[in-house]
Amino acid sequence: MPGHKVAVIGGDGIGPEVVAEALKVVGAAGVQLDTIEYDLGADRYLRTGEVLPGSVLDELRGADAILLGAVGPPVGSSEVPPGLLERGLLLELRFALDLYVNLRPFNGTPGSIAPEADFVVVRENTEGAYAGEGGLLRKGTPLEIATQGSVNTRHGVERCIRYAFELAESRPRRSLTLVHKTNVLTYAGGLWQRTFDEVAAEHSGVATAYNHVDAACIYFATDARRYDVVVTDNLFGDILTDLAGAVCGGIGLAASANLNPARTGPSLFEPVHGAAHDIAGTGRANPLAAIRSAGMMLDFLGEREAAGRIEKAVLAVAEHTASSGAVLATARIGDAVAERV
Ligand code: IPM
Ligand code: MN
């Protein structure tokens, strides 16, 4: 039986190292992948001037899934213009492949700020402030004007909220919290709230709540276990999920799935962390986020049982390292997960 066709973008910095551990664990879980490696990221840009050639994007469309490590230049690098890789590669893939849900699960580890936390953030992934609406007038003059909009379509908001309700329905606690800033962002917030209420009426089994995003920051830091599923817009979701990672034991554990739930093309799986050039090659990168992301990939590809084993093994190793204080090298962490699956 042929394996799932997975495009692998190791990317920059620690990206290739953590992806290698993720593939090791997938192999240990007994799932066969036909992987094709793609050389994309800061290195390729510096070598060739290319970010995401159209022919590569077309090839990626033919994959069953994409596994990505990290892309980005070293902090302070002046050779790659700011935002070029983020917009031209990562966001371009999210938009071009219509990866409208960014799913980010969080489980607190022992000793973290939120050891009992067990929740998932559903971040809208194709609209909001990330749509790039805006512009500059009279740039560089004292009368310069910068506008930066947020695009919220009924279609985009509704499909994300529907996904979140269906996810909440499938989980034991069946609870969903909308996070926004409806008291100030009245236009976009109004659309999100009205859509949420309408979809809620079709899902009477799901308990619903609403938090303003500033209040949600307090609860994430003080009482994160109250959350089951959280749904929010693109920018709030970006910020909240870094906070969630920090309170649940560190960004080294934060995994994500950029999903096209309609399955009109491949979905993309990546750790939330960046390229961390400062520790690249030192064996100090934590591969658990990449491994958990690969587990989410298998789940989405229908390999539910193997995905469940990987998820359990990742959480067990995270718990073990957190409570023992052990600092393991990248490959040893990968081995520890591989042994458990
Ligand atoms: C993330 C990252 C990206 C984002 C950046 C690299 C563009 O921070 O995946 O959370 O803002 O979405
Ligand atoms: Mn982010």
GROMACS .gro file of C-alpha atoms and ligand atoms in nm:
model
  354
    1MET     CA    1   0.000   0.000   0.000
    2PRO     CA    2   0.154   0.335  -0.098
    3GLY     CA    3   0.210   0.586   0.183
    4HIS     CA    4   0.056   0.927   0.222
    5LYS     CA    5   0.226   1.180  -0.001
    6VAL     CA    6   0.374   1.439   0.234
    7ALA     CA    7   0.564   1.749   0.123
    8VAL     CA    8   0.830   1.828   0.381
    9ILE     CA    9   0.956   2.184   0.422
   10GLY     CA   10   1.225   2.170   0.688
   11GLY     CA   11   1.295   2.539   0.638
   12ASP     CA   12   1.541   2.743   0.840
   13GLY     CA   13   1.725   2.726   1.172
   14ILE     CA   14   1.601   2.442   1.391
   15GLY     CA   15   1.324   2.357   1.141
   16PRO     CA   16   1.500   2.063   0.971
   17GLU     CA   17   1.613   1.917   1.306
   18VAL     CA   18   1.268   1.909   1.461
   19VAL     CA   19   1.105   1.781   1.142
   20ALA     CA   20   1.355   1.493   1.131
   21GLU     CA   21   1.240   1.388   1.480
   22ALA     CA   22   0.876   1.417   1.376
   23LEU     CA   23   0.934   1.187   1.078
   24LYS     CA   24   1.124   0.944   1.301
   25VAL     CA   25   0.822   0.920   1.532
   26VAL     CA   26   0.576   0.878   1.243
   27GLY     CA   27   0.789   0.589   1.121
   28ALA     CA   28   0.799   0.436   1.469
   29ALA     CA   29   0.420   0.462   1.483
   30GLY     CA   30   0.410   0.239   1.176
   31VAL     CA   31   0.264   0.487   0.929
   32GLN     CA   32   0.418   0.495   0.586
   33LEU     CA   33   0.477   0.830   0.421
   34ASP     CA   34   0.610   0.908   0.076
   35THR     CA   35   0.796   1.226   0.158
   36ILE     CA   36   0.922   1.483  -0.089
   37GLU     CA   37   1.154   1.749   0.048
   38TYR     CA   38   1.121   2.109  -0.058
   39ASP     CA   39   1.398   2.358  -0.014
   40LEU     CA   40   1.218   2.679   0.086
   41GLY     CA   41   1.296   2.953   0.336
   42ALA     CA   42   1.560   3.214   0.408
   43ASP     CA   43   1.848   3.007   0.269
   44ARG     CA   44   1.681   2.956  -0.065
   45TYR     CA   45   1.585   3.321  -0.084
   46LEU     CA   46   1.942   3.430  -0.014
   47ARG     CA   47   2.078   3.184  -0.270
   48THR     CA   48   1.829   3.233  -0.551
   49GLY     CA   49   1.603   3.527  -0.468
   50GLU     CA   50   1.300   3.296  -0.476
   51VAL     CA   51   1.043   3.270  -0.197
   52LEU     CA   52   0.769   3.044  -0.332
   53PRO     CA   53   0.790   2.989  -0.708
   54GLY     CA   54   0.453   2.922  -0.872
   55SER     CA   55   0.568   2.584  -0.999
   56VAL     CA   56   0.653   2.477  -0.642
   57LEU     CA   57   0.314   2.593  -0.515
   58ASP     CA   58   0.150   2.387  -0.790
   59GLU     CA   59   0.348   2.080  -0.685
   60LEU     CA   60   0.254   2.134  -0.322
   61ARG     CA   61  -0.113   2.139  -0.420
   62GLY     CA   62  -0.073   1.778  -0.528
   63ALA     CA   63   0.047   1.655  -0.188
   64ASP     CA   64  -0.179   1.492   0.071
   65ALA     CA   65  -0.029   1.711   0.344
   66ILE     CA   66   0.257   1.949   0.411
   67LEU     CA   67   0.485   1.924   0.714
   68LEU     CA   68   0.679   2.242   0.788
   69GLY     CA   69   0.955   2.305   1.042
   70ALA     CA   70   1.011   2.680   1.059
   71VAL     CA   71   1.092   2.960   0.819
   72GLY     CA   72   1.259   3.290   0.891
   73PRO     CA   73   1.591   3.468   0.885
   74PRO     CA   74   1.808   3.511   1.194
   75VAL     CA   75   1.678   3.789   1.422
   76GLY     CA   76   1.824   4.122   1.310
   77SER     CA   77   1.931   3.990   0.970
   78SER     CA   78   1.932   4.272   0.720
   79GLU     CA   79   1.958   4.049   0.414
   80VAL     CA   80   1.596   3.939   0.413
   81PRO     CA   81   1.342   4.223   0.412
   82PRO     CA   82   1.110   4.210   0.717
   83GLY     CA   83   0.794   4.012   0.653
   84LEU     CA   84   0.908   3.884   0.314
   85LEU     CA   85   0.915   3.516   0.408
   86GLU     CA   86   0.621   3.541   0.646
   87ARG     CA   87   0.396   3.697   0.381
   88GLY     CA   88   0.551   3.537   0.075
   89LEU     CA   89   0.575   3.182   0.203
   90LEU     CA   90   0.382   3.098   0.519
   91LEU     CA   91   0.086   3.331   0.474
   92GLU     CA   92   0.085   3.268   0.100
   93LEU     CA   93   0.046   2.895   0.167
   94ARG     CA   94  -0.234   2.960   0.418
   95PHE     CA   95  -0.419   3.179   0.168
   96ALA     CA   96  -0.347   2.991  -0.154
   97LEU     CA   97  -0.441   2.654  -0.004
   98ASP     CA   98  -0.740   2.806   0.180
   99LEU     CA   99  -0.620   2.677   0.518
  100TYR     CA  100  -0.897   2.857   0.699
  101VAL     CA  101  -0.864   2.693   1.040
  102ASN     CA  102  -0.549   2.718   1.248
  103LEU     CA  103  -0.599   2.457   1.519
  104ARG     CA  104  -0.374   2.483   1.823
  105PRO     CA  105  -0.410   2.239   2.115
  106PHE     CA  106  -0.273   2.315   2.462
  107ASN     CA  107  -0.210   2.091   2.759
  108GLY     CA  108  -0.043   2.224   3.071
  109THR     CA  109   0.268   2.044   3.192
  110PRO     CA  110   0.357   1.988   3.559
  111GLY     CA  111   0.506   2.301   3.711
  112SER     CA  112   0.369   2.527   3.439
  113ILE     CA  113   0.139   2.820   3.514
  114ALA     CA  114  -0.163   2.619   3.396
  115PRO     CA  115  -0.088   2.252   3.475
  116GLU     CA  116  -0.451   2.143   3.438
  117ALA     CA  117  -0.521   2.325   3.114
  118ASP     CA  118  -0.661   2.116   2.831
  119PHE     CA  119  -0.803   2.328   2.554
  120VAL     CA  120  -0.787   2.398   2.181
  121VAL     CA  121  -0.780   2.732   2.006
  122VAL     CA  122  -0.951   2.756   1.667
  123ARG     CA  123  -0.791   3.057   1.501
  124GLU     CA  124  -0.940   3.194   1.179
  125ASN     CA  125  -0.647   3.173   0.937
  126THR     CA  126  -0.726   3.350   0.609
  127GLU     CA  127  -0.880   3.687   0.694
  128GLY     CA  128  -0.874   3.961   0.958
  129ALA     CA  129  -0.568   4.182   0.984
  130TYR     CA  130  -0.366   3.921   0.796
  131ALA     CA  131  -0.552   3.990   0.473
  132GLY     CA  132  -0.315   4.284   0.431
  133GLU     CA  133  -0.572   4.553   0.362
  134GLY     CA  134  -0.427   4.902   0.399
  135GLY     CA  135  -0.161   5.129   0.272
  136LEU     CA  136   0.058   5.431   0.318
  137LEU     CA  137   0.012   5.788   0.204
  138ARG     CA  138   0.286   6.051   0.204
  139LYS     CA  139   0.535   5.797   0.328
  140GLY     CA  140   0.830   5.935   0.521
  141THR     CA  141   0.678   6.281   0.562
  142PRO     CA  142   0.544   6.437   0.883
  143LEU     CA  143   0.196   6.397   0.735
  144GLU     CA  144   0.233   6.024   0.670
  145ILE     CA  145  -0.083   5.815   0.699
  146ALA     CA  146  -0.080   5.440   0.759
  147THR     CA  147  -0.401   5.240   0.750
  148GLN     CA  148  -0.424   4.870   0.830
  149GLY     CA  149  -0.765   4.710   0.796
  150SER     CA  150  -0.922   4.387   0.907
  151VAL     CA  151  -1.123   4.186   0.658
  152ASN     CA  152  -1.409   3.978   0.799
  153THR     CA  153  -1.646   3.807   0.559
  154ARG     CA  154  -1.965   3.633   0.664
  155HIS     CA  155  -1.848   3.327   0.472
  156GLY     CA  156  -1.503   3.325   0.634
  157VAL     CA  157  -1.627   3.385   0.985
  158GLU     CA  158  -1.909   3.134   0.957
  159ARG     CA  159  -1.700   2.845   0.828
  160CYS     CA  160  -1.449   2.894   1.108
  161ILE     CA  161  -1.719   2.914   1.375
  162ARG     CA  162  -1.893   2.607   1.233
  163TYR     CA  163  -1.569   2.413   1.254
  164ALA     CA  164  -1.529   2.520   1.618
  165PHE     CA  165  -1.883   2.411   1.711
  166GLU     CA  166  -1.832   2.073   1.547
  167LEU     CA  167  -1.503   2.030   1.730
  168ALA     CA  168  -1.660   2.128   2.064
  169GLU     CA  169  -1.942   1.880   1.999
  170SER     CA  170  -1.686   1.600   1.960
  171ARG     CA  171  -1.510   1.671   2.292
  172PRO     CA  172  -1.631   1.553   2.633
  173ARG     CA  173  -1.681   1.899   2.785
  174ARG     CA  174  -1.869   2.038   2.483
  175SER     CA  175  -1.795   2.398   2.555
  176LEU     CA  176  -1.702   2.681   2.319
  177THR     CA  177  -1.588   3.035   2.400
  178LEU     CA  178  -1.585   3.315   2.145
  179VAL     CA  179  -1.303   3.564   2.204
  180HIS     CA  180  -1.316   3.907   2.040
  181LYS     CA  181  -1.333   4.274   2.131
  182THR     CA  182  -1.696   4.344   2.051
  183ASN     CA  183  -1.707   4.650   2.278
  184VAL     CA  184  -1.460   4.840   2.059
  185LEU     CA  185  -1.436   4.658   1.725
  186THR     CA  186  -1.811   4.688   1.683
  187TYR     CA  187  -1.832   4.612   1.310
  188ALA     CA  188  -1.615   4.302   1.295
  189GLY     CA  189  -1.712   4.201   1.649
  190GLY     CA  190  -2.079   4.236   1.563
  191LEU     CA  191  -2.041   4.005   1.264
  192TRP     CA  192  -1.853   3.746   1.474
  193GLN     CA  193  -2.105   3.762   1.760
  194ARG     CA  194  -2.414   3.742   1.539
  195THR     CA  195  -2.269   3.455   1.339
  196PHE     CA  196  -2.167   3.276   1.658
  197ASP     CA  197  -2.519   3.312   1.802
  198GLU     CA  198  -2.681   3.186   1.483
  199VAL     CA  199  -2.459   2.880   1.458
  200ALA     CA  200  -2.500   2.817   1.833
  201ALA     CA  201  -2.875   2.784   1.780
  202GLU     CA  202  -2.802   2.476   1.564
  203HIS     CA  203  -2.577   2.322   1.831
  204SER     CA  204  -2.782   2.315   2.148
  205GLY     CA  205  -2.553   2.050   2.300
  206VAL     CA  206  -2.261   2.294   2.318
  207ALA     CA  207  -2.233   2.534   2.613
  208THR     CA  208  -2.125   2.877   2.488
  209ALA     CA  209  -1.947   3.173   2.642
  210TYR     CA  210  -1.795   3.500   2.528
  211ASN     CA  211  -1.481   3.678   2.656
  212HIS     CA  212  -1.331   4.006   2.547
  213VAL     CA  213  -0.974   3.937   2.438
  214ASP     CA  214  -0.817   4.140   2.719
  215ALA     CA  215  -1.018   3.949   2.979
  216ALA     CA  216  -0.925   3.625   2.805
  217CYS     CA  217  -0.558   3.712   2.862
  218ILE     CA  218  -0.626   3.730   3.235
  219TYR     CA  219  -0.810   3.396   3.235
  220PHE     CA  220  -0.542   3.230   3.023
  221ALA     CA  221  -0.287   3.331   3.285
  222THR     CA  222  -0.497   3.264   3.596
  223ASP     CA  223  -0.760   3.001   3.515
  224ALA     CA  224  -0.691   2.843   3.175
  225ARG     CA  225  -0.859   2.517   3.272
  226ARG     CA  226  -1.197   2.689   3.229
  227TYR     CA  227  -1.149   2.662   2.850
  228ASP     CA  228  -1.237   2.370   2.626
  229VAL     CA  229  -1.257   2.513   2.273
  230VAL     CA  230  -1.186   2.880   2.198
  231VAL     CA  231  -1.268   3.040   1.863
  232THR     CA  232  -1.127   3.376   1.761
  233ASP     CA  233  -1.004   3.588   1.474
  234ASN     CA  234  -0.664   3.567   1.308
  235LEU     CA  235  -0.469   3.831   1.502
  236PHE     CA  236  -0.625   3.763   1.842
  237GLY     CA  237  -0.558   3.396   1.781
  238ASP     CA  238  -0.194   3.462   1.696
  239ILE     CA  239  -0.136   3.654   2.018
  240LEU     CA  240  -0.348   3.434   2.244
  241THR     CA  241  -0.179   3.114   2.130
  242ASP     CA  242   0.167   3.245   2.220
  243LEU     CA  243   0.028   3.329   2.564
  244ALA     CA  244  -0.133   2.986   2.583
  245GLY     CA  245   0.197   2.821   2.493
  246ALA     CA  246   0.379   3.019   2.761
  247VAL     CA  247   0.135   2.934   3.040
  248CYS     CA  248   0.115   2.566   2.942
  249GLY     CA  249   0.488   2.499   2.973
  250GLY     CA  250   0.650   2.683   2.688
  251ILE     CA  251   0.627   2.738   2.316
  252GLY     CA  252   0.848   2.430   2.266
  253LEU     CA  253   0.536   2.222   2.303
  254ALA     CA  254   0.289   2.424   2.097
  255ALA     CA  255   0.171   2.242   1.784
  256SER     CA  256  -0.054   2.358   1.506
  257ALA     CA  257  -0.258   2.236   1.214
  258ASN     CA  258  -0.343   2.477   0.933
  259LEU     CA  259  -0.650   2.302   0.798
  260ASN     CA  260  -0.851   2.312   0.481
  261PRO     CA  261  -1.145   2.121   0.630
  262ALA     CA  262  -1.317   2.116   0.290
  263ARG     CA  263  -1.020   1.908   0.171
  264THR     CA  264  -0.992   2.084  -0.163
  265GLY     CA  265  -0.614   2.057  -0.121
  266PRO     CA  266  -0.347   1.964   0.131
  267SER     CA  267  -0.341   2.096   0.486
  268LEU     CA  268  -0.024   2.218   0.652
  269PHE     CA  269   0.116   2.114   0.990
  270GLU     CA  270   0.383   2.309   1.177
  271PRO     CA  271   0.509   2.383   1.526
  272VAL     CA  272   0.409   2.730   1.649
  273HIS     CA  273   0.770   2.823   1.730
  274GLY     CA  274   1.008   2.989   1.487
  275ALA     CA  275   1.348   2.906   1.340
  276ALA     CA  276   1.549   2.985   1.660
  277HIS     CA  277   1.872   3.031   1.466
  278ASP     CA  278   2.058   3.092   1.793
  279ILE     CA  279   2.027   2.726   1.895
  280ALA     CA  280   2.025   2.565   1.550
  281GLY     CA  281   2.269   2.277   1.528
  282THR     CA  282   2.327   2.263   1.903
  283GLY     CA  283   2.086   1.976   1.972
  284ARG     CA  284   1.893   2.193   2.215
  285ALA     CA  285   1.576   2.237   2.011
  286ASN     CA  286   1.266   2.075   2.158
  287PRO     CA  287   1.105   1.865   1.883
  288LEU     CA  288   0.783   1.791   2.075
  289ALA     CA  289   0.581   2.065   1.901
  290ALA     CA  290   0.687   1.937   1.559
  291ILE     CA  291   0.614   1.577   1.663
  292ARG     CA  292   0.271   1.667   1.795
  293SER     CA  293   0.203   1.860   1.472
  294ALA     CA  294   0.294   1.547   1.273
  295GLY     CA  295   0.049   1.355   1.495
  296MET     CA  296  -0.221   1.605   1.403
  297MET     CA  297  -0.130   1.550   1.039
  298LEU     CA  298  -0.182   1.175   1.074
  299ASP     CA  299  -0.516   1.234   1.244
  300PHE     CA  300  -0.628   1.454   0.954
  301LEU     CA  301  -0.505   1.192   0.706
  302GLY     CA  302  -0.731   0.936   0.874
  303GLU     CA  303  -0.458   0.756   1.071
  304ARG     CA  304  -0.652   0.812   1.392
  305GLU     CA  305  -0.510   0.528   1.594
  306ALA     CA  306  -0.144   0.610   1.525
  307ALA     CA  307  -0.218   0.979   1.581
  308GLY     CA  308  -0.366   0.899   1.920
  309ARG     CA  309  -0.057   0.701   2.017
  310ILE     CA  310   0.172   0.988   1.914
  311GLU     CA  311  -0.034   1.243   2.104
  312LYS     CA  312  -0.029   1.031   2.419
  313ALA     CA  313   0.345   0.968   2.388
  314VAL     CA  314   0.421   1.339   2.335
  315LEU     CA  315   0.219   1.436   2.642
  316ALA     CA  316   0.383   1.162   2.849
  317VAL     CA  317   0.733   1.272   2.749
  318ALA     CA  318   0.644   1.638   2.808
  319GLU     CA  319   0.511   1.551   3.151
  320HIS     CA  320   0.812   1.339   3.234
  321THR     CA  321   1.070   1.597   3.128
  322ALA     CA  322   0.879   1.877   3.303
  323SER     CA  323   0.848   1.693   3.633
  324SER     CA  324   1.199   1.544   3.633
  325GLY     CA  325   1.365   1.863   3.512
  326ALA     CA  326   1.564   1.655   3.264
  327VAL     CA  327   1.712   1.847   2.972
  328LEU     CA  328   1.736   1.607   2.681
  329ALA     CA  329   1.895   1.659   2.343
  330THR     CA  330   1.668   1.696   2.039
  331ALA     CA  331   1.729   1.342   1.912
  332ARG     CA  332   1.689   1.188   2.260
  333ILE     CA  333   1.347   1.349   2.297
  334GLY     CA  334   1.254   1.210   1.956
  335ASP     CA  335   1.378   0.867   2.065
  336ALA     CA  336   1.181   0.886   2.390
  337VAL     CA  337   0.859   0.955   2.200
  338ALA     CA  338   0.940   0.693   1.936
  339GLU     CA  339   0.991   0.428   2.206
  340ARG     CA  340   0.650   0.502   2.355
  341VAL     CA  341   0.445   0.489   2.037
  342IPM     C1  342   0.230   3.199   1.378
  342IPM     C2  343   0.338   3.295   1.339
  342IPM     C3  344   0.301   3.361   1.208
  342IPM     C4  345   0.169   3.434   1.227
  342IPM     C5  346   0.407   3.457   1.151
  342IPM     C6  347   0.540   3.389   1.135
  342IPM     C7  348   0.363   3.518   1.020
  342IPM     O1  349   0.359   3.390   1.439
  342IPM     O2  350   0.209   3.102   1.304
  342IPM     O3  351   0.166   3.218   1.482
  342IPM     O4  352   0.168   3.551   1.270
  342IPM     O5  353   0.067   3.374   1.202
  343MN      MN  354   0.236   3.360   1.614
   0.00000   0.00000   0.00000
